[in-house]
Amino acid sequence: MGQLDIKPNIRTCGINLNHWYVVASSAELKKQPLGVTLWDKNIVLFRNGKGEIQALDDRCPHRQVKLSDGQIVGNDVECAYHGWRFDGDGKCSFVPYLTEKQKLPSCQLKSYPVKEFDGFIWLFPGDGDSEAIQPMGLPEWEHLNYIGSMTKIDCPGHFSFLIENLMDMYHGHLHDNYQAWASASLKDITTEFDRETGLCHRVDVLYEAQSYYRIDKIWSISQLFFPPLRRLHPEPLTVSYVYPHWSSSLGKDFKIYCLFCPINETTTKAYLVHFTSLEAFWRLHKLPVAFRRFVKNSLFGTAKGLLDGLVRQDVAMIKQEQEAFLANPFQRLYELNPAIAQVQNLIISQGIKY
């Protein structure tokens, strides 16, 4: 059997680097350099004098120490050890003890395409055409009719565990008071393939579920905080794996995203972003834009407690899954949700391609 005929284990499968990943929120990158890790790549993020974000390998080529431990000087990042500086293209721009007879070293750090929008920093770690692929984005981030909340996920498991958790709505049983839905029933699965590569890059799964919330009156927002006010009613629940990220919608009231930054084979960082729709309040749309912006900003984070509770319970389960795999990687599992097989095939095909 040839090497290409051997199917990788889903729990050790790598990522396709030729995609845009979210490595940090905009709020995390302040005046000092920020070190992040994406699939074993250590990367330093920093803002130049114009406020533009730069991304380089997080190592000084002089002694291989982390540039993220240094500081920003003008448009450059300065190493904390000897003061060597590097510009946004990764070239050495200054050595404080360089003599007149010496030239700047010709060392070159790898620089990465990076974009900042919708509240996050998106990075393209591969060697492909970064302009040919667009980041998924969050259109609700700036939309005045959506109230956002966000929490960070530090998951001690392979990214496939977290994706499967998000795509499998039968696990609502776990979440008790934190869940937004109940009695999920799978109705349809669709897949989408890229015309150029032929790879599956999207899996959409439709469930019919019972929602606890209906955000159609001003007072109904209080359902988020007072469980006795909630009433079950049927709503479509759609979950989508748009490689490498995830999105979901519950009826017309809620939209959720999970933005991925796989750190390595056993650790995953992600950002869970929740939006509550105010589209049903037509009178609100007639108010001045400045006031609506004030309301949106003032209410940011109102659902964070709900997200934190969901994440805490999910991560506890994924931690056990990862530990069980490491203890016995050949243990047979029994899966009844057909959506999971589609998701696993997508992950493996993307990993093999890169």
Tab-separated table of N, CA and C in Angstrom, residues 33-111:
chain	number	residue	atom	x	y	z
A	33	PRO	N	4.681	44.021	22.155
A	33	PRO	CA	4.549	42.877	21.245
A	33	PRO	C	3.765	41.751	21.910
A	34	LEU	N	3.111	40.956	21.093
A	34	LEU	CA	2.310	39.843	21.595
A	34	LEU	C	2.751	38.560	20.911
A	35	GLY	N	3.129	37.570	21.703
A	35	GLY	CA	3.517	36.277	21.169
A	35	GLY	C	2.314	35.353	21.070
A	36	VAL	N	2.126	34.717	19.920
A	36	VAL	CA	1.050	33.750	19.716
A	36	VAL	C	1.651	32.502	19.078
A	37	THR	N	0.908	31.392	19.168
A	37	THR	CA	1.352	30.140	18.562
A	37	THR	C	0.238	29.590	17.689
A	38	LEU	N	0.571	29.247	16.458
A	38	LEU	CA	-0.377	28.649	15.525
A	38	LEU	C	0.275	27.416	14.923
A	39	TRP	N	-0.235	26.257	15.299
A	39	TRP	CA	0.261	24.960	14.843
A	39	TRP	C	1.787	24.888	14.933
A	40	ASP	N	2.278	25.071	16.147
A	40	ASP	CA	3.695	24.969	16.500
A	40	ASP	C	4.551	26.091	15.927
A	41	LYS	N	3.934	27.079	15.268
A	41	LYS	CA	4.676	28.240	14.792
A	41	LYS	C	4.558	29.355	15.831
A	42	ASN	N	5.703	29.790	16.380
A	42	ASN	CA	5.706	30.914	17.315
A	42	ASN	C	5.829	32.211	16.520
A	43	ILE	N	4.851	33.099	16.716
A	43	ILE	CA	4.740	34.319	15.912
A	43	ILE	C	4.607	35.518	16.845
A	44	VAL	N	5.269	36.610	16.509
A	44	VAL	CA	5.136	37.843	17.269
A	44	VAL	C	4.286	38.827	16.472
A	45	LEU	N	3.316	39.421	17.138
A	45	LEU	CA	2.475	40.465	16.553
A	45	LEU	C	2.860	41.795	17.179
A	46	PHE	N	2.883	42.848	16.373
A	46	PHE	CA	3.132	44.178	16.930
A	46	PHE	C	2.575	45.229	15.986
A	47	ARG	N	2.285	46.391	16.544
A	47	ARG	CA	1.800	47.527	15.762
A	47	ARG	C	2.954	48.470	15.482
A	48	ASN	N	3.077	48.883	14.224
A	48	ASN	CA	4.110	49.862	13.904
A	48	ASN	C	3.644	51.266	14.291
A	49	GLY	N	4.423	52.256	13.928
A	49	GLY	CA	4.093	53.622	14.313
A	49	GLY	C	2.785	54.127	13.754
A	50	LYS	N	2.302	53.506	12.675
A	50	LYS	CA	1.032	53.897	12.073
A	50	LYS	C	-0.155	53.103	12.638
A	51	GLY	N	0.123	52.198	13.562
A	51	GLY	CA	-0.940	51.381	14.120
A	51	GLY	C	-1.233	50.132	13.325
A	52	GLU	N	-0.445	49.898	12.247
A	52	GLU	CA	-0.642	48.716	11.414
A	52	GLU	C	-0.012	47.497	12.082
A	53	ILE	N	-0.686	46.359	11.967
A	53	ILE	CA	-0.191	45.147	12.606
A	53	ILE	C	0.810	44.445	11.705
A	54	GLN	N	1.914	44.005	12.289
A	54	GLN	CA	2.943	43.227	11.617
A	54	GLN	C	3.043	41.871	12.311
A	55	ALA	N	3.467	40.849	11.568
A	55	ALA	CA	3.604	39.507	12.126
A	55	ALA	C	4.886	38.873	11.604
A	56	LEU	N	5.748	38.447	12.532
A	56	LEU	CA	7.028	37.835	12.190
A	56	LEU	C	7.231	36.566	13.014
A	57	ASP	N	8.179	35.727	12.579
A	57	ASP	CA	8.607	34.628	13.432
A	57	ASP	C	9.079	35.207	14.762
A	58	ASP	N	8.650	34.563	15.848
A	58	ASP	CA	8.956	35.098	17.178
A	58	ASP	C	10.306	34.594	17.671
A	59	ARG	N	11.345	35.049	17.002
A	59	ARG	CA	12.701	34.683	17.422
A	59	ARG	C	13.675	35.714	16.875
A	60	CYS	N	14.618	36.086	17.680
A	60	CYS	CA	15.698	36.943	17.197
A	60	CYS	C	16.761	36.033	16.588
A	61	PRO	N	17.135	36.221	15.325
A	61	PRO	CA	18.108	35.331	14.684
A	61	PRO	C	19.499	35.404	15.311
A	62	HIS	N	19.722	36.397	16.153
A	62	HIS	CA	21.017	36.532	16.813
A	62	HIS	C	21.235	35.408	17.820
A	63	ARG	N	20.304	35.244	18.773
A	63	ARG	CA	20.432	34.209	19.808
A	63	ARG	C	19.159	33.371	19.967
A	64	GLN	N	18.208	33.546	19.064
A	64	GLN	CA	16.984	32.744	19.034
A	64	GLN	C	16.059	32.973	20.239
A	65	VAL	N	16.161	34.105	20.896
A	65	VAL	CA	15.240	34.419	21.984
A	65	VAL	C	13.983	35.060	21.397
A	66	LYS	N	12.926	35.122	22.189
A	66	LYS	CA	11.644	35.608	21.694
A	66	LYS	C	11.626	37.131	21.540
A	67	LEU	N	11.233	37.579	20.368
A	67	LEU	CA	11.069	39.013	20.145
A	67	LEU	C	9.870	39.561	20.913
A	68	SER	N	8.912	38.693	21.217
A	68	SER	CA	7.729	39.146	21.954
A	68	SER	C	8.058	39.566	23.381
A	69	ASP	N	9.268	39.254	23.855
A	69	ASP	CA	9.703	39.728	25.172
A	69	ASP	C	10.310	41.127	25.100
A	70	GLY	N	10.416	41.662	23.886
A	70	GLY	CA	11.027	42.975	23.702
A	70	GLY	C	10.019	44.101	23.707
A	71	GLN	N	10.301	45.147	22.919
A	71	GLN	CA	9.431	46.311	22.878
A	71	GLN	C	9.367	46.873	21.463
A	72	ILE	N	8.444	47.819	21.262
A	72	ILE	CA	8.289	48.475	19.968
A	72	ILE	C	9.052	49.791	19.983
A	73	VAL	N	9.853	50.015	18.951
A	73	VAL	CA	10.584	51.272	18.774
A	73	VAL	C	10.268	51.776	17.371
A	74	GLY	N	9.457	52.821	17.286
A	74	GLY	CA	9.054	53.333	15.977
A	74	GLY	C	8.233	52.310	15.225
A	75	ASN	N	8.744	51.896	14.068
A	75	ASN	CA	8.057	50.886	13.258
A	75	ASN	C	8.626	49.490	13.449
A	76	ASP	N	9.571	49.333	14.365
A	76	ASP	CA	10.294	48.079	14.515
A	76	ASP	C	10.012	47.413	15.862
A	77	VAL	N	10.306	46.111	15.914
A	77	VAL	CA	10.276	45.387	17.178
A	77	VAL	C	11.727	45.197	17.616
A	78	GLU	N	11.994	45.463	18.893
A	78	GLU	CA	13.354	45.424	19.413
A	78	GLU	C	13.523	44.252	20.368
A	79	CYS	N	14.570	43.475	20.149
A	79	CYS	CA	14.865	42.335	21.004
A	79	CYS	C	15.302	42.799	22.385
A	80	ALA	N	14.817	42.137	23.411
A	80	ALA	CA	15.130	42.522	24.790
A	80	ALA	C	16.572	42.178	25.170
A	81	TYR	N	17.196	41.238	24.435
A	81	TYR	CA	18.509	40.733	24.841
A	81	TYR	C	19.636	41.694	24.477
A	82	HIS	N	19.786	42.017	23.197
A	82	HIS	CA	20.881	42.873	22.751
A	82	HIS	C	20.417	44.129	22.026
A	83	GLY	N	19.103	44.309	21.890
A	83	GLY	CA	18.608	45.524	21.273
A	83	GLY	C	18.553	45.513	19.767
A	84	TRP	N	18.732	44.349	19.142
A	84	TRP	CA	18.584	44.291	17.688
A	84	TRP	C	17.133	44.603	17.329
A	85	ARG	N	16.952	45.303	16.213
A	85	ARG	CA	15.606	45.686	15.787
A	85	ARG	C	15.292	45.092	14.408
A	86	PHE	N	13.987	44.827	14.198
A	86	PHE	CA	13.530	44.228	12.949
A	86	PHE	C	12.275	44.952	12.477
A	87	ASP	N	12.231	45.222	11.167
A	87	ASP	CA	11.069	45.920	10.624
A	87	ASP	C	9.959	44.926	10.288
A	88	GLY	N	8.849	45.433	9.755
A	88	GLY	CA	7.696	44.601	9.481
A	88	GLY	C	7.922	43.557	8.410
A	89	ASP	N	8.979	43.733	7.592
A	89	ASP	CA	9.312	42.753	6.565
A	89	ASP	C	10.254	41.673	7.083
A	90	GLY	N	10.676	41.803	8.351
A	90	GLY	CA	11.557	40.800	8.940
A	90	GLY	C	13.038	41.059	8.742
A	91	LYS	N	13.400	42.243	8.247
A	91	LYS	CA	14.807	42.560	8.030
A	91	LYS	C	15.378	43.275	9.249
A	92	CYS	N	16.642	42.979	9.533
A	92	CYS	CA	17.319	43.668	10.639
A	92	CYS	C	17.548	45.128	10.239
A	93	SER	N	17.070	46.032	11.080
A	93	SER	CA	17.149	47.460	10.745
A	93	SER	C	18.117	48.239	11.629
A	94	PHE	N	18.529	47.633	12.744
A	94	PHE	CA	19.399	48.383	13.661
A	94	PHE	C	20.058	47.427	14.648
A	95	VAL	N	21.363	47.639	14.870
A	95	VAL	CA	22.111	46.965	15.935
A	95	VAL	C	22.823	48.054	16.713
A	96	PRO	N	22.571	48.219	17.998
A	96	PRO	CA	23.083	49.389	18.729
A	96	PRO	C	24.596	49.465	18.818
A	97	TYR	N	25.306	48.354	18.734
A	97	TYR	CA	26.766	48.373	18.886
A	97	TYR	C	27.483	48.102	17.552
A	98	LEU	N	26.789	48.337	16.439
A	98	LEU	CA	27.394	48.148	15.123
A	98	LEU	C	28.493	49.195	14.903
A	99	THR	N	29.677	48.749	14.483
A	99	THR	CA	30.771	49.686	14.217
A	99	THR	C	30.674	50.221	12.781
A	100	GLU	N	31.481	51.232	12.478
A	100	GLU	CA	31.458	51.827	11.149
A	100	GLU	C	31.903	50.847	10.070
A	101	LYS	N	32.714	49.888	10.442
A	101	LYS	CA	33.228	48.934	9.467
A	101	LYS	C	32.325	47.716	9.304
A	102	GLN	N	31.282	47.640	10.090
A	102	GLN	CA	30.388	46.490	10.028
A	102	GLN	C	29.094	46.835	9.288
A	103	LYS	N	28.535	45.853	8.616
A	103	LYS	CA	27.253	46.000	7.954
A	103	LYS	C	26.165	45.317	8.778
A	104	LEU	N	24.946	45.757	8.579
A	104	LEU	CA	23.831	45.088	9.234
A	104	LEU	C	23.779	43.635	8.782
A	105	PRO	N	23.529	42.726	9.694
A	105	PRO	CA	23.444	41.309	9.306
A	105	PRO	C	22.327	41.096	8.288
A	106	SER	N	22.532	40.138	7.390
A	106	SER	CA	21.577	39.883	6.305
A	106	SER	C	20.471	38.911	6.704
A	107	CYS	N	20.324	38.632	7.996
A	107	CYS	CA	19.304	37.682	8.451
A	107	CYS	C	17.898	38.168	8.068
A	108	GLN	N	17.045	37.218	7.773
A	108	GLN	CA	15.694	37.528	7.317
A	108	GLN	C	14.691	36.666	8.074
A	109	LEU	N	13.792	37.312	8.816
A	109	LEU	CA	12.724	36.605	9.499
A	109	LEU	C	11.526	36.449	8.572
A	110	LYS	N	10.814	35.361	8.727
A	110	LYS	CA	9.605	35.171	7.931
A	110	LYS	C	8.530	36.131	8.419
A	111	SER	N	7.908	36.830	7.473
A	111	SER	CA	6.776	37.688	7.799
A	111	SER	C	5.507	37.028	7.271
